[in-house]
Coordinates of C-alpha atoms in Angstrom, one line a residue:
M706 CA 68.6 158.3 50.9
S707 CA 65.6 155.6 50.0
S708 CA 67.9 154.1 47.3
R709 CA 71.0 153.6 49.2
P710 CA 69.5 150.5 51.4
S711 CA 67.7 149.0 48.3
R712 CA 71.1 148.9 46.4
G713 CA 72.9 147.4 49.4
A714 CA 70.0 144.7 49.6
A715 CA 70.5 144.1 45.9
R716 CA 74.1 143.5 46.2
L717 CA 73.7 141.1 48.9
A718 CA 70.8 139.2 47.8
A719 CA 72.6 136.3 45.9
I720 CA 74.9 136.0 49.0
L721 CA 71.8 136.0 51.6
D722 CA 69.8 133.4 49.5
A723 CA 72.6 131.0 49.8
L724 CA 73.2 130.8 53.3
P725 CA 71.5 128.2 55.5
D726 CA 69.9 130.6 58.3
A727 CA 67.2 133.3 57.8
L728 CA 68.8 136.7 57.2
L729 CA 66.8 139.6 58.0
L730 CA 67.9 143.4 57.0
V731 CA 66.4 146.2 59.3
N732 CA 66.5 149.8 58.6
C733 CA 66.7 152.7 61.1
N734 CA 62.6 152.7 61.6
G735 CA 63.0 149.0 62.8
T736 CA 61.2 147.6 59.6
V737 CA 62.5 144.5 57.9
V738 CA 63.4 145.9 54.4
N739 CA 64.8 142.7 53.0
A740 CA 64.9 139.0 53.9
N741 CA 66.8 135.9 52.2
H742 CA 65.0 132.8 50.9
I743 CA 65.5 131.0 54.5
A744 CA 63.6 133.8 56.3
L745 CA 60.6 134.0 54.2
E746 CA 60.1 130.1 54.6
T747 CA 60.6 130.4 58.4
F748 CA 58.6 133.4 59.0
E749 CA 56.4 134.1 56.5
V750 CA 52.8 132.2 56.3
P751 CA 51.0 132.4 53.2
G752 CA 48.6 135.1 52.7
T753 CA 50.7 137.4 54.7
G754 CA 53.8 139.3 54.2
L755 CA 57.2 139.5 56.0
V756 CA 59.3 142.6 54.6
G757 CA 57.6 145.7 55.7
R758 CA 56.9 144.2 59.2
G759 CA 58.4 145.8 62.2
L760 CA 61.6 143.8 63.8
L761 CA 60.0 143.5 67.4
S762 CA 56.4 142.1 65.9
L763 CA 58.9 139.2 65.0
L764 CA 61.4 139.2 68.0
P765 CA 59.7 140.6 71.0
D766 CA 62.7 140.1 73.1
F767 CA 65.3 141.5 70.9
D768 CA 67.3 144.5 72.1
S769 CA 65.8 147.6 70.5
R770 CA 68.8 149.8 71.4
R771 CA 70.7 147.8 68.6
I772 CA 68.2 149.2 65.7
P773 CA 70.2 152.0 63.8
G774 CA 69.3 155.5 65.0
S775 CA 68.3 154.4 68.6
I776 CA 68.9 157.1 71.0
R777 CA 70.1 154.8 73.5
P778 CA 72.9 152.8 71.3
P779 CA 74.4 150.0 73.2
D780 CA 78.0 149.9 74.7
G781 CA 80.6 147.8 73.3
D782 CA 81.1 145.9 69.9
A783 CA 78.4 146.4 67.1
R784 CA 78.2 142.7 66.6
T785 CA 76.3 140.6 68.9
K786 CA 76.9 137.0 70.4
P787 CA 74.3 134.5 69.9
T788 CA 71.2 134.9 71.7
R789 CA 68.3 132.6 72.6
M790 CA 64.5 133.8 72.4
I791 CA 61.3 133.0 71.2
A792 CA 60.3 134.4 67.6
R793 CA 56.7 134.9 66.1
R794 CA 55.8 134.0 62.6
T795 CA 53.8 136.3 60.3
D796 CA 50.3 134.6 61.8
G797 CA 51.5 134.7 65.4
S798 CA 52.7 131.1 66.0
Q799 CA 55.9 130.8 68.0
F800 CA 59.2 128.8 67.7
P801 CA 62.6 128.9 69.5
V802 CA 65.6 130.6 67.8
E803 CA 69.1 131.7 68.2
V804 CA 69.8 135.5 67.2
T805 CA 72.9 137.2 66.1
S806 CA 72.9 140.9 64.7
A807 CA 75.6 143.1 63.3
N808 CA 75.6 146.7 62.0
L809 CA 76.1 147.2 58.1
E810 CA 77.0 150.8 56.6
D811 CA 79.1 151.7 53.7
G812 CA 82.6 151.5 55.4
R813 CA 81.7 153.5 58.1
T814 CA 81.4 152.8 61.8
P815 CA 78.1 154.0 63.4
Y816 CA 78.0 155.7 66.4
A817 CA 81.7 156.7 66.4
D818 CA 82.3 160.3 67.8
H819 CA 83.7 161.5 64.5
Q820 CA 80.9 159.8 62.6
P821 CA 77.6 161.4 62.9
Y822 CA 74.6 159.1 62.4
T823 CA 73.2 159.4 58.4
G824 CA 70.2 157.5 58.5
D825 CA 71.9 155.1 55.9
E826 CA 72.7 152.2 58.3
L827 CA 71.3 148.7 58.2
L828 CA 71.0 146.0 60.8
M829 CA 71.6 142.6 59.6
I830 CA 69.9 139.7 61.9
V831 CA 70.8 135.9 61.5
V832 CA 68.1 133.8 62.6
R833 CA 68.5 130.3 63.4
D834 CA 65.6 127.9 64.1
L835 CA 66.3 125.5 67.2
T836 CA 63.0 123.6 66.8
G837 CA 64.7 120.5 66.2
T838 CA 68.0 121.5 68.0
L839 CA 66.2 122.1 71.1
D840 CA 64.3 118.6 70.9
T841 CA 67.8 116.8 70.4
E842 CA 69.5 118.7 73.3
A843 CA 66.7 118.0 75.8
E844 CA 67.0 114.3 74.5
L845 CA 70.9 114.6 75.4
A846 CA 70.2 116.5 78.5
R847 CA 67.8 113.6 79.8
Q848 CA 70.2 110.9 78.7
Q849 CA 73.0 112.7 80.5
R850 CA 70.7 112.9 83.5
Q851 CA 70.0 109.4 83.3
T852 CA 73.7 108.0 82.9
E853 CA 74.6 110.5 85.9
M854 CA 72.0 108.6 88.2
I855 CA 73.1 105.3 87.0
L856 CA 76.7 106.2 87.8
R857 CA 75.6 107.4 91.2
A858 CA 73.9 104.4 91.9
A859 CA 76.4 102.0 90.7
A860 CA 78.3 100.0 93.3
E861 CA 81.3 99.7 91.0
G862 CA 84.0 102.2 90.9
V863 CA 84.0 103.8 87.3
V864 CA 86.8 105.9 86.0
G865 CA 86.9 107.8 82.6
V866 CA 90.1 109.2 81.1
D867 CA 91.2 110.9 77.8
T868 CA 94.1 109.7 75.6
A869 CA 96.6 111.0 77.6
G870 CA 95.2 108.9 80.9
K871 CA 94.1 111.9 82.8
I872 CA 90.8 111.4 84.8
V873 CA 87.6 113.1 83.0
L874 CA 85.0 111.2 85.0
L875 CA 84.7 109.8 88.3
N876 CA 81.6 108.2 90.1
P877 CA 80.9 108.5 93.9
S878 CA 81.7 104.9 94.5
A879 CA 85.1 105.0 93.1
A880 CA 86.0 108.3 94.8
Q881 CA 84.5 106.5 98.2
I882 CA 86.6 103.3 97.5
L883 CA 89.7 105.2 96.7
G884 CA 89.1 107.7 99.4
Y885 CA 89.2 110.6 97.4
R886 CA 86.9 113.5 96.2
A887 CA 85.9 114.1 92.7
S888 CA 87.6 117.3 92.8
D889 CA 90.9 115.9 93.8
L890 CA 91.1 114.0 90.8
G891 CA 89.5 115.5 87.9
G892 CA 92.4 116.3 85.5
K893 CA 95.0 114.3 86.9
E894 CA 96.8 111.5 85.6
L895 CA 95.1 108.1 86.6
H896 CA 98.3 106.0 87.0
P897 CA 100.5 107.6 89.2
L898 CA 97.8 108.1 91.8
I899 CA 96.0 104.7 91.8
H900 CA 97.7 102.4 90.1
H901 CA 101.3 102.8 90.4
S902 CA 102.3 99.8 92.1
R903 CA 101.5 96.0 92.3
P904 CA 99.9 94.0 95.3
D905 CA 103.4 93.2 96.6
G906 CA 104.4 97.1 96.5
T907 CA 107.0 96.8 93.4
P908 CA 106.6 99.5 91.1
F909 CA 103.8 98.9 88.2
P910 CA 105.0 100.4 85.0
Y911 CA 102.2 102.5 83.2
E912 CA 103.0 100.9 79.7
E913 CA 102.2 97.6 81.4
S914 CA 99.0 98.5 82.8
P915 CA 95.6 97.3 81.3
I916 CA 94.4 101.0 80.6
A917 CA 97.4 101.8 78.7
D918 CA 97.0 98.9 76.6
T919 CA 93.4 99.7 76.1
L920 CA 94.4 103.5 75.0
R921 CA 97.0 102.0 72.8
S922 CA 95.2 99.1 71.0
G923 CA 91.5 99.8 71.8
R924 CA 91.2 96.3 73.5
K925 CA 89.3 95.3 76.3
H926 CA 90.6 94.0 79.6
R927 CA 89.3 92.0 82.5
V928 CA 91.9 91.3 85.2
R929 CA 91.4 89.8 88.4
G930 CA 93.6 90.2 91.8
Q931 CA 94.6 93.6 91.1
V932 CA 95.3 96.5 93.5
L933 CA 94.3 100.3 93.6
W934 CA 96.0 102.6 96.0
A935 CA 94.0 104.6 97.9
K936 CA 94.6 108.2 99.2
D937 CA 95.8 107.2 102.6
G938 CA 98.4 104.6 101.1
R939 CA 96.1 101.6 101.6
A940 CA 96.1 98.7 99.1
V941 CA 92.3 98.1 97.9
P942 CA 92.2 94.6 96.0
V943 CA 89.8 94.9 93.0
D944 CA 88.6 93.2 90.0
L945 CA 88.9 95.7 87.1
T946 CA 87.5 96.0 83.7
T947 CA 89.2 98.4 80.9
A948 CA 87.1 99.3 77.7
P949 CA 87.7 101.8 75.0
V950 CA 85.8 105.1 74.3
R951 CA 85.0 105.8 70.7
D952 CA 83.5 108.9 69.0
G953 CA 82.8 107.4 65.8
D954 CA 85.8 105.4 64.6
Q955 CA 88.3 107.8 66.5
L956 CA 89.5 106.5 70.1
V957 CA 88.9 109.4 72.5
G958 CA 89.5 107.8 75.7
A959 CA 88.8 104.8 78.2
V960 CA 87.1 103.6 80.8
M961 CA 87.7 101.5 83.9
T962 CA 85.6 99.8 86.3
F963 CA 86.3 98.1 89.4
T964 CA 84.9 96.1 92.1
D965 CA 86.2 96.3 95.5
R966 CA 86.9 92.9 96.5
R967 CA 87.0 93.5 100.4
T968 CA 83.4 93.2 100.6
Y969 CA 83.0 90.3 98.4
D970 CA 85.9 88.6 100.5
A971 CA 84.7 89.1 103.7
L972 CA 81.2 87.9 102.5
A973 CA 83.2 84.8 101.4
A974 CA 85.1 84.2 104.8
R975 CA 82.0 84.5 106.6
H976 CA 80.0 82.1 104.2
A977 CA 83.1 79.8 104.6
Q978 CA 83.0 79.8 108.5
L979 CA 79.2 79.4 108.8
Q980 CA 79.7 76.2 106.4
A981 CA 82.4 75.1 108.6
V982 CA 80.1 75.9 111.6
L983 CA 77.5 73.9 110.1
K984 CA 78.9 71.0 108.1
E985 CA 81.8 70.1 110.3
S986 CA 81.7 71.6 114.0
L987 CA 78.2 71.0 114.6
R988 CA 77.5 67.9 112.2
G989 CA 80.4 65.8 113.7
P990 CA 79.5 66.4 117.3
L991 CA 75.6 65.4 116.7
E992 CA 76.7 62.3 114.9
Q993 CA 78.8 61.1 117.7
L994 CA 75.9 62.3 120.2
R995 CA 73.4 60.2 118.4
A996 CA 75.7 57.2 118.3
E997 CA 76.4 57.3 122.0
L998 CA 72.5 57.8 122.7
G999 CA 72.3 54.6 120.6
T1000 CA 75.0 52.8 122.8
L1001 CA 72.8 53.6 125.5
A1002 CA 69.5 52.7 124.1
A1003 CA 71.4 49.3 123.4
D1004 CA 71.9 48.2 127.0
P1005 CA 68.3 46.9 128.4
A1006 CA 69.6 45.0 131.3
G1007 CA 71.4 47.7 132.5
Q1008 CA 74.8 46.1 132.9
L1009 CA 77.0 48.9 131.8
W1010 CA 75.6 51.3 134.0
P1011 CA 79.0 53.1 135.2
E1012 CA 79.7 53.3 131.3
A1013 CA 76.5 54.6 130.5
N1014 CA 77.3 57.2 133.3
Q1015 CA 80.6 58.1 131.6
I1016 CA 78.6 58.6 128.2
L1017 CA 76.0 60.8 129.7
H1018 CA 79.2 62.9 131.0
H1019 CA 80.7 63.1 127.5
L1020 CA 77.3 64.0 125.9
S1021 CA 77.2 67.2 128.6
A1022 CA 80.5 68.2 127.5
G1023 CA 79.7 68.1 124.0
Y1024 CA 76.6 69.7 124.3
A1025 CA 78.6 72.6 126.3
R1026 CA 81.3 72.5 123.4
M1027 CA 78.3 73.1 120.7
T1028 CA 76.6 75.7 122.4
T1029 CA 79.8 77.9 123.3
L1030 CA 80.9 77.6 119.7
V1031 CA 77.6 78.6 118.4
D1032 CA 77.1 81.5 120.8
N1033 CA 80.7 82.8 120.1
V1034 CA 80.2 82.5 116.2
L1035 CA 76.6 84.5 116.4
A1036 CA 78.2 86.9 118.9
Y1037 CA 81.2 87.4 116.5
Q1038 CA 78.8 88.0 113.6
Q1039 CA 76.9 90.5 115.1
L1040 CA 80.0 92.6 116.0
D1041 CA 81.4 92.1 112.6
A1042 CA 78.1 93.2 110.8
G1043 CA 78.0 96.3 113.0
E1044 CA 74.7 95.2 115.0
A1045 CA 76.9 95.1 118.3
K1046 CA 79.9 97.3 119.7
L1047 CA 82.7 96.8 121.9
E1048 CA 82.3 97.9 125.5
R1049 CA 85.9 98.9 126.5
G1050 CA 86.8 99.4 129.7
P1051 CA 89.6 98.9 132.3
A1052 CA 90.3 95.0 132.8
A1053 CA 93.1 93.3 134.6
L1054 CA 95.3 91.3 131.8
D1055 CA 95.7 88.2 134.1
E1056 CA 91.8 87.7 134.8
V1057 CA 91.2 88.5 131.0
V1058 CA 93.8 85.4 130.3
A1059 CA 92.5 83.1 132.8
A1060 CA 88.9 83.8 131.3
G1061 CA 90.4 82.8 128.0
V1062 CA 91.7 79.9 129.1
D1063 CA 88.7 78.8 130.8
G1064 CA 86.8 79.5 127.7
A1065 CA 89.2 77.5 125.7
V1066 CA 88.6 74.5 128.2
E1067 CA 84.9 74.8 127.2
L1068 CA 85.7 74.6 123.4
I1069 CA 88.0 71.6 123.6
G1070 CA 86.6 69.7 126.5
P1071 CA 88.4 69.3 130.2
G1072 CA 91.3 67.3 130.4
R1073 CA 92.6 67.3 127.2
A1074 CA 95.2 70.0 127.4
Q1075 CA 97.7 71.6 130.3
F1076 CA 98.5 75.3 129.8
A1077 CA 101.8 77.3 130.8
V1078 CA 100.5 80.7 131.6
H1079 CA 102.4 83.9 132.3
A1080 CA 100.0 87.1 132.5
P1081 CA 101.3 89.8 134.7
A1082 CA 98.4 92.1 136.3
I1083 CA 98.4 94.6 133.6
E1084 CA 95.5 97.1 133.2
A1085 CA 94.2 97.2 129.5
E1086 CA 91.3 99.2 128.1
V1087 CA 89.6 96.3 126.4
D1088 CA 86.1 94.8 126.1
A1089 CA 87.1 92.1 128.8
E1090 CA 84.4 89.6 127.2
R1091 CA 85.2 89.7 123.8
F1092 CA 88.9 89.8 124.4
A1093 CA 89.0 86.7 126.2
Q1094 CA 86.6 84.9 123.7
A1095 CA 89.3 85.6 121.0
L1096 CA 92.1 84.3 123.4
A1097 CA 89.9 80.9 123.9
H1098 CA 89.7 80.6 120.1
L1099 CA 93.1 81.1 119.3
I1100 CA 94.2 78.5 122.3
A1101 CA 91.3 76.1 120.9
D1102 CA 93.0 76.7 117.7
V1103 CA 96.6 75.6 118.6
A1104 CA 95.4 72.7 120.8
G1105 CA 94.6 70.3 117.9
V1106 CA 91.4 69.1 119.2
D1107 CA 88.5 69.2 116.7
A1108 CA 84.8 69.8 117.5
T1109 CA 83.9 66.1 118.8
G1110 CA 86.6 66.7 121.4
N1111 CA 89.1 64.1 119.6
A1112 CA 92.7 64.9 118.7
P1113 CA 93.1 65.1 114.6
A1114 CA 93.9 61.9 112.5
G1115 CA 98.1 61.0 113.3
G1116 CA 97.9 62.1 116.9
A1117 CA 99.6 65.0 118.5
P1118 CA 103.2 66.3 116.9
S1119 CA 106.1 65.1 118.6
G1120 CA 107.4 67.2 121.3
D1121 CA 105.9 69.1 124.2
S1122 CA 102.0 69.4 124.0
T1123 CA 101.7 72.1 126.6
I1124 CA 100.0 75.4 125.4
V1125 CA 101.7 78.2 126.0
V1126 CA 100.1 81.7 126.8
A1127 CA 102.6 84.4 127.9
A1128 CA 101.5 88.2 128.2
A1129 CA 103.8 91.3 128.5
Q1130 CA 103.4 95.2 128.0
R1131 CA 105.5 97.0 125.8
G1132 CA 105.3 100.6 125.8
E1133 CA 101.5 101.3 124.9
V1134 CA 100.9 97.9 123.4
V1135 CA 99.8 94.6 125.2
R1136 CA 101.3 91.7 123.6
I1137 CA 100.4 88.1 124.0
E1138 CA 102.0 84.9 122.6
V1139 CA 100.1 81.7 122.1
R1140 CA 101.6 78.7 121.1
G1141 CA 100.5 75.0 121.0
P1142 CA 101.2 71.7 119.5
Y1143 CA 99.6 72.6 116.3
A1144 CA 99.6 75.3 113.9
G1145 CA 96.2 76.3 114.0
G1146 CA 94.4 77.8 110.9
D1147 CA 90.9 76.5 111.7
P1148 CA 88.3 78.3 109.4
V1149 CA 85.9 78.5 112.2
H1150 CA 88.4 79.8 115.2
G1151 CA 90.5 82.1 112.8
P1152 CA 87.9 84.8 111.8
I1153 CA 86.6 85.3 115.1
V1154 CA 90.1 85.8 116.4
R1155 CA 91.2 88.2 113.9
G1156 CA 87.7 90.2 113.9
I1157 CA 87.9 91.0 117.5
V1158 CA 91.1 91.8 117.6
R1159 CA 91.1 94.2 114.5
A1160 CA 87.9 95.9 116.2
H1161 CA 90.4 96.3 119.1
G1162 CA 92.7 98.2 116.7
G1163 CA 95.3 95.4 117.0
V1164 CA 97.0 93.0 115.0
L1165 CA 97.4 89.1 114.9
Q1166 CA 100.6 87.7 113.4
T1167 CA 102.3 84.3 112.8
H1168 CA 105.7 84.3 114.2
D1169 CA 108.1 81.1 113.2
V1170 CA 109.7 79.2 116.5
P1171 CA 112.6 77.3 115.1
G1172 CA 112.4 73.5 116.9
A1173 CA 109.0 74.2 117.9
A1174 CA 106.4 71.4 117.5
G1175 CA 104.1 73.2 115.6
G1176 CA 106.8 75.5 113.8
S1177 CA 104.8 79.1 114.7
A1178 CA 103.3 81.1 117.2
Y1179 CA 100.3 83.3 117.0
V1180 CA 101.3 86.9 118.4
L1181 CA 98.5 89.4 119.2
E1182 CA 98.9 92.9 119.9
V1183 CA 96.5 95.6 121.1
P1184 CA 96.8 99.2 122.4
V1185 CA 96.9 99.5 126.0
S1186 CA 94.4 102.5 126.1
A1187 CA 91.4 102.9 123.5
K1188 CA 92.7 106.4 122.9
G1189 CA 96.5 105.4 123.0
G1190 CA 96.8 107.5 126.2
P1191 CA 99.1 107.0 128.8
V1192 CA 98.6 104.1 131.4
S1193 CA 96.8 104.7 134.6
P1194 CA 98.9 105.3 137.8
A1195 CA 96.8 102.0 139.2
A1196 CA 98.0 100.0 136.6
T1197 CA 101.6 100.9 137.0
E1198 CA 101.3 100.3 140.7
R1199 CA 100.0 96.6 139.8
R1200 CA 102.6 96.1 137.1
S1201 CA 105.6 97.0 139.3
A1202 CA 104.3 94.8 142.2
T1203 CA 103.7 91.5 140.0
D1204 CA 106.9 92.3 137.7
T1205 CA 108.9 90.7 140.6
M1206 CA 106.7 87.4 141.0
N1207 CA 107.4 86.8 137.2
A1208 CA 105.4 83.6 137.6
T1209 CA 104.3 80.8 135.3
T1210 CA 101.8 78.6 136.1
V1211 CA 101.5 74.8 134.5
M1212 CA 98.0 74.0 134.7
P1213 CA 96.4 70.8 133.7
V1214 CA 92.8 71.0 133.6
P1215 CA 91.4 67.6 135.2
S1216 CA 88.4 66.0 133.8
Q1217 CA 85.5 65.9 136.2
R1218 CA 85.1 62.7 138.2
V1219 CA 82.1 60.9 137.2
R1220 CA 79.3 60.1 139.6
G1221 CA 78.5 56.7 140.3
T1222 CA 81.6 54.9 139.6
S1223 CA 85.0 54.5 141.3
E1224 CA 87.2 55.1 137.9
A1225 CA 88.0 58.6 136.7
P1226 CA 89.2 59.2 133.1
E1227 CA 92.6 59.6 132.5
A1228 CA 94.3 62.8 133.5
P1229 CA 97.2 64.5 131.7
E1230 CA 100.6 63.8 133.3
T1231 CA 101.5 66.5 136.0
S1232 CA 105.0 65.4 136.9
E1233 CA 107.9 67.7 137.6
A1234 CA 109.7 66.8 134.3
S1235 CA 106.4 67.8 132.4
A1236 CA 106.2 71.1 134.1
A1237 CA 110.0 71.8 133.5
A1238 CA 109.3 71.1 129.9
A1239 CA 106.4 73.4 129.9
G1240 CA 108.6 76.2 131.6
A1241 CA 111.3 75.6 128.9
A1242 CA 108.6 76.3 126.2
A1243 CA 107.1 79.2 127.4
P1244 CA 108.7 82.1 125.4
A1245 CA 111.5 84.7 126.5
G1246 CA 111.1 86.4 123.1
P1247 CA 108.0 88.0 121.4
A1248 CA 105.6 88.0 124.3
G1249 CA 107.9 87.3 127.5
G1250 CA 109.6 90.7 127.6
G1251 CA 113.0 88.7 128.2
A1252 CA 111.8 87.6 131.4
P1253 CA 112.2 83.7 132.1
A1254 CA 109.2 81.6 131.7
A1255 CA 109.2 80.0 135.1
A1256 CA 110.6 81.1 138.3
S1257 CA 113.1 79.2 139.9
G1258 CA 111.5 78.7 143.2
G1259 CA 108.4 76.8 141.8
T1260 CA 105.6 77.8 140.2
Q1261 CA 102.9 80.1 141.3
G1262 CA 99.2 80.5 140.0
S1263 CA 97.5 83.9 139.6
G1264 CA 93.6 84.1 139.6
R1265 CA 91.1 81.7 139.2
R1266 CA 93.8 79.3 137.2
A1267 CA 95.9 78.7 140.4
R1268 CA 92.7 77.7 142.3
R1269 CA 91.6 75.4 139.4
A1270 CA 95.0 73.8 139.5
A1271 CA 95.0 73.4 143.2
D1272 CA 91.4 71.9 143.2
G1273 CA 92.6 69.5 140.4
D1274 CA 95.5 68.3 142.4

């Protein structure tokens, strides 16, 4: 019985010595009876012996039930899967290993019901030294954690795909920008989900996309002005870069990084607005104020006192324009940055519109424009102060008066110069049209109007008006209710009572009479002809709801605007 294991070991000796891992043969007593050359180098320390030692002294965590002849043989296959544990050398020093074992016998299967145990079985154990491998794995794990932290901290979106264009990596920024969760995109094709269309909405073939060319040729691409499509269908403007991923010389995928242009565009617009305020809207008035003060200082005899008084009046109006503009810009910046919130509440639209016209007069100066206003008493849930502020800047934009209170070079366009403001309710939406002698587009006024309207959940559009002096009209729409609910009964009663009036007011805004002089500044013409022209200019389309712009029985004011017109007459 003792010869059979020896003969088995001799037959395997040449094979065992050629293998790259340590191999141990263990008998039914749990003793190492043979070992290959690698095992001797791995376990045996000079001055000590390996063969004849107990297996558990070398591998303390090994499952003793697998030793042949165990009274509790393990269930399942006699071959084990690789298991990591700590091994001991013959001098007691330890090192990490991966162990695999299998039962050996001369053509018979141990532990079978029809095969009794004979005592000749051997256990073969393969031991792989992991000392260098664990160091490498630890380094790889450290690098992977570092890469994951970098990807999580990156503001840019990062998406990795395999050679089939399927997503294998998505960092948190990419998921947030696109409105997805990482689990929603893993394993799915990138192009049909987020890059299927061009900015104008036309289909974008996969073969023409940068990621497809990178996967085909291995070329890098840097593209500006692209769009990716978010989960909710929004087009997200981005600048993107694609680069190949290689394993040695083999192309195994590609990575696409993209930057959300919305943040940069908003910052650029804000910067341009502040630059325009500082360089143009404030510098011009300050230069004019300094020149006019110089004129006052150049009159030591006091011979031009009435004119000096007039100049002081203009100085006061210019100061009011500047302070109002600065206050409004700063208030909008706070709202846009999230430092301030809308304070919505029920407000009468005619009063909001009247406040907007008054605010526009402060921006463009008194006596420089006349208005045709149609504003029924509709109740809407808005931030009245900010909404009136948006209307003021929209009116000032189409008035064609710069920050110094002067008309642009070239004068006003031909045609009626009345500024039309018409409001109406359509379903659950308040619609206001503003049209003046100029097309607008000022970099100071525009962002304020768009920002406040957008904060109310509304939109600002430009409509072409054939035959109009400016060629276009601004139309803004906001929900009647912040929650989209029904109009209150009080608002319904107010609207039904005022719909029969259908009044439009032509309101010239007079300049204030200068104290100390019998002369008054030139006021705009307020003849019946100009009133009729203003009434004809009032829209019956987008904002007028089909009603005539002026009542046939004459004009009738509403609220403060009527009182201002009466006082001016």
